[in-house]
PDB file of C-alpha atoms in Angstrom:
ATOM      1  CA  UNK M   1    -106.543  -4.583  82.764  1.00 50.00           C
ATOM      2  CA  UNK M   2    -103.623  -2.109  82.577  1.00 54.00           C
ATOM      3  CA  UNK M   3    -100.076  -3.229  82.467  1.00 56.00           C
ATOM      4  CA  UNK M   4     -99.382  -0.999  85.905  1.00 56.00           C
ATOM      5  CA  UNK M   5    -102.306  -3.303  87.174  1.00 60.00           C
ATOM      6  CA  UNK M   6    -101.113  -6.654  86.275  1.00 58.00           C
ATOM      7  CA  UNK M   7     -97.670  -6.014  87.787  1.00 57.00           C
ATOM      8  CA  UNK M   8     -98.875  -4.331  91.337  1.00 55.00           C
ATOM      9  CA  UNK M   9    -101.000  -7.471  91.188  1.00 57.00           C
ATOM     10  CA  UNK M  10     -98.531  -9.973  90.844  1.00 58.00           C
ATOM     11  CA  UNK M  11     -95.474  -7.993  93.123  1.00 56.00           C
ATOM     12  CA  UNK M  12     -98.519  -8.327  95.840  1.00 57.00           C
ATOM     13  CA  UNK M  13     -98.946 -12.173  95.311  1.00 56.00           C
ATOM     14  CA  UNK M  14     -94.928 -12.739  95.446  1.00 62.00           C
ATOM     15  CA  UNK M  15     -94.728 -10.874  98.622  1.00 67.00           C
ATOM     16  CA  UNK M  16     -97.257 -13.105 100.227  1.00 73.00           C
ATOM     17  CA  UNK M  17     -96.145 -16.260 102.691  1.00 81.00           C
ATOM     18  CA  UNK M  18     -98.527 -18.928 101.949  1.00 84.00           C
ATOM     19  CA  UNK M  19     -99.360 -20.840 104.903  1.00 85.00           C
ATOM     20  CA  UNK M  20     -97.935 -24.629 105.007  1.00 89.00           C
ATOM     21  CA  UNK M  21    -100.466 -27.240 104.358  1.00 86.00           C
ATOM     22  CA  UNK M  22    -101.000 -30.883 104.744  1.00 87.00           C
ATOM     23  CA  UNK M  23    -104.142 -33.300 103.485  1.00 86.00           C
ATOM     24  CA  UNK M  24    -106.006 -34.815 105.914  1.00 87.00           C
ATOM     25  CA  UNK M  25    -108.667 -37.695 104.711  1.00 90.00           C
ATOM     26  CA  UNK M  26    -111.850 -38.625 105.812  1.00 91.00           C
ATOM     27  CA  UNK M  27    -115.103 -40.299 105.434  1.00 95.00           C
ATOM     28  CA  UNK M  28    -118.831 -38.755 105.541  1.00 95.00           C
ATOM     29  CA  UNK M  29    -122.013 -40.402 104.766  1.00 97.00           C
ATOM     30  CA  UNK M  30    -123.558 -40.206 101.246  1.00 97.00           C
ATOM     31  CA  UNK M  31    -126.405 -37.417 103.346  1.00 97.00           C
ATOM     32  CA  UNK M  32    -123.662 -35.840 104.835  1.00 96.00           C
ATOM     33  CA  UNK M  33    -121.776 -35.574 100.916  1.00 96.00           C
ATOM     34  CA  UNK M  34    -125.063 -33.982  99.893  1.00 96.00           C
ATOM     35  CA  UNK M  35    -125.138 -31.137 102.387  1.00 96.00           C
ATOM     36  CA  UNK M  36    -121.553 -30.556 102.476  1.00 95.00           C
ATOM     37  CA  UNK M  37    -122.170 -30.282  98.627  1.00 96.00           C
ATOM     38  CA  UNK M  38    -125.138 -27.298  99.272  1.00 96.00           C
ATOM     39  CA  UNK M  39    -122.558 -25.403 100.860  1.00 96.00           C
ATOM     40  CA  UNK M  40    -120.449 -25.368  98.104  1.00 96.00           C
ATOM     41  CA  UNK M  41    -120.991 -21.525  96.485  1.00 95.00           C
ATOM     42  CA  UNK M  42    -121.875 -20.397  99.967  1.00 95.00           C
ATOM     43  CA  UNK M  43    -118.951 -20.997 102.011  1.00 94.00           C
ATOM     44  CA  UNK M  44    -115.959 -22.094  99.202  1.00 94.00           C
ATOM     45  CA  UNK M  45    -115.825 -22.996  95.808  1.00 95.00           C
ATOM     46  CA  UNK M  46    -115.286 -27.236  96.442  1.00 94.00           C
ATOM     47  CA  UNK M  47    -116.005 -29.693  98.770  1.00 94.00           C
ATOM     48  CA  UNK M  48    -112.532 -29.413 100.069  1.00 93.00           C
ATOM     49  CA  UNK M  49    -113.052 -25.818 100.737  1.00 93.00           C
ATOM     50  CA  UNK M  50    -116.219 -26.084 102.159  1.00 95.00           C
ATOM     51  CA  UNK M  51    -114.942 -29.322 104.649  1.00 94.00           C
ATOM     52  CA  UNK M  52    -111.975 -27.196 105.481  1.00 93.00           C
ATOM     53  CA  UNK M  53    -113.413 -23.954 106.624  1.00 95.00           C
ATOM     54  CA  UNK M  54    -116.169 -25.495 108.462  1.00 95.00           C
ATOM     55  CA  UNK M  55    -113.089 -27.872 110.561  1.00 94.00           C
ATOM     56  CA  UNK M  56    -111.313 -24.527 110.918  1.00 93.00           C
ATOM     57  CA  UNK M  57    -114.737 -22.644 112.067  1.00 94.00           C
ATOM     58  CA  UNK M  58    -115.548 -25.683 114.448  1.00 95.00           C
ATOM     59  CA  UNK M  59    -112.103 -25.505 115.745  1.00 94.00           C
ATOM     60  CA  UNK M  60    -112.153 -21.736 116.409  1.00 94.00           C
ATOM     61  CA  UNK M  61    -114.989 -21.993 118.048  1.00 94.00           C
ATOM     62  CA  UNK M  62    -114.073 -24.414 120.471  1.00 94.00           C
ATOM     63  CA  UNK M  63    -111.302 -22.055 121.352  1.00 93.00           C
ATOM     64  CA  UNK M  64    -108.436 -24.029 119.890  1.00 91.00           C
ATOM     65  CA  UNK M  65    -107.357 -21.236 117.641  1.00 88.00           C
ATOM     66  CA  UNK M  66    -107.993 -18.245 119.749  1.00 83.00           C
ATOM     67  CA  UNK M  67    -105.015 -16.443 120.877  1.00 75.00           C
ATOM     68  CA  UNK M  68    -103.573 -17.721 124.633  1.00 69.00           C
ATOM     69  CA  UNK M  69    -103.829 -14.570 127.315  1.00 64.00           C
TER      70      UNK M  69
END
């Protein structure tokens, strides 16, 4: 990669807010570990990822994250 690249690419990741996080724990069945685990490529790289973005999906879909009119 270019030198111009590199730096455009890294300016663009300093100007970015990351959003704060916090760890929330759980427990799933050993079945449930081995879906979640078929998912992983598909929908995120990990387990965490993959348990995250399907609570976030779940959650927008129950209308908790839509915007308020």
């Amino acid at each position: 990669m270019p030198k111009k690249e590199v730096i455009k690419s890294l300016k663009g990741s300093e100007e970015k807010k990351r959003a704060e996080t916090s760890t929330v724990k759980g427990t799933i069945t050993s079945e449930q570990r081995k879906i979640l685990q078929n998912f992983i490529g598909i929908i995120g790289s990990n387990e965490q990822d993959v348990v995250g973005k399907i609570i976030t999906l779940w959650l927008y879909n129950e209308g908790y994250l839509k915007k308020k009119e």
